[in-house]
Amino acid sequence: QQQVKQSPQSLIVQKGGISIINCAYENTAFDYFPWYQQFPGKGPALLIAIRPDVSEKKEGRFTISFNKSAKQFSLHIMDSQPGDSATYFCAATNTGNQFYFGTGTSLTVIP
Amino acid sequence: DAGVIQSPRHEVTEMGQEVTLRCKLISGHNSLFWYRQTMMRGLELLIYFNNNVPIDDSGMPEDRFSAKMPNASFSTLKIQPSEPRDSAVYFCASSHPGTSGGSYNEQFFGPGTRLTVL
């Protein structure tokens, strides 16, 4: 049973466009929602994270939008670049040890 | 800092053989996590250690899997005997335990070991 559901599975965006990846969760005890970026042949790396006490967090071109009542959160990549092409994972935890990951979204940004 | 180091990077073996995956933590970290990544199930936590002690192994799929931390900087994940359904990418990650600045401490992932069991 997937604790965190992620969509879409793959995404193709033109350079300069906005990439949007969505995640949903069920466990209301989750209190930390990170996004990880993974390049081919590499391990996932923390990109940006949010706590449920805020509805949005922005770091450069990357923004997390968080909807606590809907139990959904999303990653927005503004002005998408070819270098952003990677697999993105959302995750959730309430312990800092047991992270529940989504199944990943393969993003391709076309020049 | 060299980051989390995993070896081998690729492993191809035949069903029934023993497989040992290795992980070296980042210096100063004392939490260690083993994950398995597949297309169907994504990233799954298998087991994690704090200060060399296994804390939660509920994600270990079955008795064929075992993990150890013989010292503070090194861990092994062993599969014996291996089966084709064990084929996956196995990651280890390390972190400081607890929180920092109100957020859980980041887990730093190694490059993974791609295991293929024929």
XYZ file of C-alpha atoms in Angstrom:
229
model
C 0.000 0.000 0.000
C 1.504 3.255 -1.165
C 1.531 5.829 1.648
C 2.332 8.625 -0.770
C 0.874 8.665 -4.281
C 2.693 10.621 -6.959
C 1.727 11.717 -10.467
C 2.457 11.919 -13.292
C 4.866 9.054 -13.859
C 6.600 11.027 -16.604
C 6.532 14.608 -17.785
C 7.905 16.388 -20.836
C 8.187 20.178 -20.714
C 9.625 22.757 -23.076
C 12.524 24.855 -21.873
C 11.171 27.868 -20.017
C 7.910 26.155 -19.150
C 6.479 25.206 -15.768
C 6.810 21.636 -14.506
C 4.229 20.492 -11.967
C 4.381 17.242 -10.024
C 1.669 16.236 -7.589
C 1.583 14.065 -4.488
C -1.145 12.959 -2.118
C -0.985 11.300 1.272
C -3.389 9.765 3.778
C -1.610 9.802 7.119
C -2.419 13.097 8.859
C 0.431 12.464 11.304
C 2.995 13.245 8.606
C 4.692 16.520 9.456
C 7.538 16.848 6.992
C 7.328 16.671 3.215
C 10.586 16.710 1.251
C 11.202 16.497 -2.461
C 14.225 14.641 -3.788
C 15.933 14.984 -7.157
C 17.720 12.031 -8.713
C 19.988 12.108 -11.753
C 20.789 8.892 -13.659
C 23.356 6.786 -11.859
C 23.133 8.899 -8.717
C 21.298 8.618 -5.434
C 18.385 10.915 -4.584
C 19.347 14.314 -3.159
C 17.187 16.621 -1.072
C 15.846 19.468 -3.195
C 13.352 21.312 -1.010
C 11.093 20.466 1.927
C 8.060 21.887 3.707
C 6.308 21.602 7.057
C 2.473 21.572 7.110
C 2.255 24.853 9.013
C 2.874 26.808 5.808
C 1.114 26.594 2.453
C 4.059 27.409 0.239
C 7.824 27.338 0.240
C 9.994 28.759 -2.487
C 13.663 28.268 -3.177
C 14.833 29.806 -6.408
C 12.862 28.304 -9.281
C 11.459 25.513 -7.083
C 8.243 25.929 -5.102
C 6.284 23.514 -2.937
C 2.567 24.176 -2.625
C 0.906 22.452 0.311
C -2.821 21.892 0.854
C -3.313 20.419 4.310
C -7.085 19.964 4.059
C -6.790 18.091 0.767
C -3.703 16.198 1.960
C -1.891 17.124 -1.208
C 1.362 18.838 -2.061
C 3.039 19.668 -5.305
C 6.382 20.726 -6.735
C 6.474 23.549 -9.255
C 9.591 24.180 -11.309
C 9.473 27.579 -12.937
C 11.442 28.396 -16.081
C 12.339 24.716 -16.473
C 15.820 24.059 -17.861
C 17.338 21.002 -19.595
C 19.550 20.595 -16.525
C 16.395 19.987 -14.480
C 15.826 16.736 -16.385
C 15.841 14.113 -13.646
C 13.542 11.917 -11.597
C 11.739 13.657 -8.761
C 10.406 11.941 -5.660
C 8.069 13.323 -3.062
C 8.179 11.888 0.441
C 6.548 12.211 3.828
C 7.490 11.385 7.383
C 6.622 12.076 10.981
C 9.707 10.490 12.510
C 12.647 11.675 10.453
C 13.655 8.050 9.989
C 10.809 6.284 8.193
C 10.355 8.265 4.990
C 7.569 7.159 2.660
C 8.462 7.931 -0.930
C 6.290 8.358 -4.001
C 7.063 6.243 -7.046
C 8.832 9.082 -8.840
C 8.304 11.350 -11.845
C 10.717 11.315 -14.749
C 11.020 14.900 -16.003
C 12.443 15.700 -19.424
C 12.967 19.340 -20.369
C 13.297 19.802 -24.112
C 15.686 22.553 -25.259
C 33.846 15.038 1.803
C 33.499 11.924 -0.356
C 29.853 11.384 0.502
C 28.254 8.006 1.092
C 30.216 5.289 -0.695
C 28.612 2.096 -1.961
C 30.145 -0.959 -3.538
C 29.851 -2.637 -5.881
C 28.027 -0.258 -8.222
C 26.719 -3.140 -10.301
C 26.261 -6.775 -9.387
C 25.028 -9.556 -11.611
C 24.562 -12.931 -10.004
C 22.668 -16.143 -10.434
C 19.693 -17.227 -8.400
C 20.723 -18.932 -5.200
C 24.015 -17.113 -4.815
C 24.905 -14.945 -1.841
C 25.135 -11.225 -2.471
C 26.811 -8.684 -0.174
C 26.347 -4.964 -0.650
C 28.593 -2.511 1.169
C 28.165 1.035 2.426
C 30.490 3.575 4.038
C 28.797 6.398 5.925
C 29.736 10.048 5.774
C 32.209 10.819 8.533
C 30.403 12.052 11.642
C 27.026 10.612 10.705
C 25.594 7.976 13.010
C 22.311 6.995 11.361
C 22.327 4.550 8.470
C 19.452 3.613 6.179
C 19.145 0.871 3.559
C 16.589 1.394 0.751
C 15.480 -0.653 -2.222
C 14.270 1.038 -5.419
C 12.096 -0.645 -8.032
C 9.873 0.703 -10.779
C 6.781 -0.834 -9.243
C 7.257 0.114 -5.604
C 9.594 3.097 -5.759
C 11.914 3.676 -2.798
C 11.307 1.443 0.192
C 13.095 1.608 3.527
C 14.469 -1.806 4.444
C 16.206 -1.109 7.749
C 17.860 1.680 9.661
C 20.485 1.917 12.385
C 21.276 4.560 14.999
C 24.727 4.357 16.558
C 25.332 0.892 15.061
C 22.110 -0.485 16.583
C 19.308 -1.709 14.294
C 16.219 0.305 15.186
C 13.601 -0.816 12.695
C 13.952 -3.758 10.312
C 10.261 -4.102 9.518
C 10.949 -3.297 5.875
C 13.294 -6.233 5.388
C 11.337 -8.435 2.989
C 12.235 -11.811 4.450
C 14.818 -13.815 6.336
C 17.006 -14.021 3.266
C 17.941 -10.396 3.915
C 20.256 -9.355 6.738
C 22.086 -6.135 7.553
C 24.936 -5.368 9.919
C 26.999 -2.436 11.117
C 30.276 -3.912 12.354
C 31.524 -0.396 13.149
C 30.322 3.194 13.167
C 31.258 3.923 9.579
C 30.458 0.748 7.646
C 27.445 -1.435 6.897
C 26.636 -4.496 4.839
C 23.385 -5.791 3.374
C 23.432 -9.485 2.595
C 20.967 -11.507 0.549
C 21.275 -15.264 0.866
C 20.058 -16.979 -1.240
C 19.284 -14.369 -3.879
C 16.219 -14.593 -6.123
C 15.306 -12.848 -9.404
C 12.685 -10.746 -7.605
C 15.480 -9.192 -5.549
C 16.691 -7.390 -8.668
C 16.599 -3.690 -7.872
C 18.788 -0.707 -7.049
C 19.841 -0.697 -3.410
C 20.724 2.588 -1.762
C 22.199 3.373 1.581
C 21.885 6.801 3.162
C 23.354 8.379 6.269
C 22.443 11.303 8.486
C 22.784 12.849 11.873
C 19.921 11.688 14.101
C 17.215 13.985 15.428
C 16.403 17.440 14.155
C 18.187 20.626 13.232
C 16.564 24.030 13.087
C 13.111 22.508 13.395
C 13.522 20.126 10.477
C 14.521 16.507 10.369
C 18.136 16.015 9.402
C 18.775 15.373 5.742
C 19.538 11.869 4.595
C 22.464 11.743 2.188
C 22.189 8.947 -0.332
C 24.960 6.935 -1.909
C 25.053 6.258 -5.675
C 23.382 2.874 -5.270
C 24.136 -0.707 -6.242
C 22.234 -2.090 -9.215
C 21.611 -5.758 -8.497
C 20.520 -8.191 -11.183
C 19.700 -11.753 -10.188
C 19.382 -14.080 -13.144
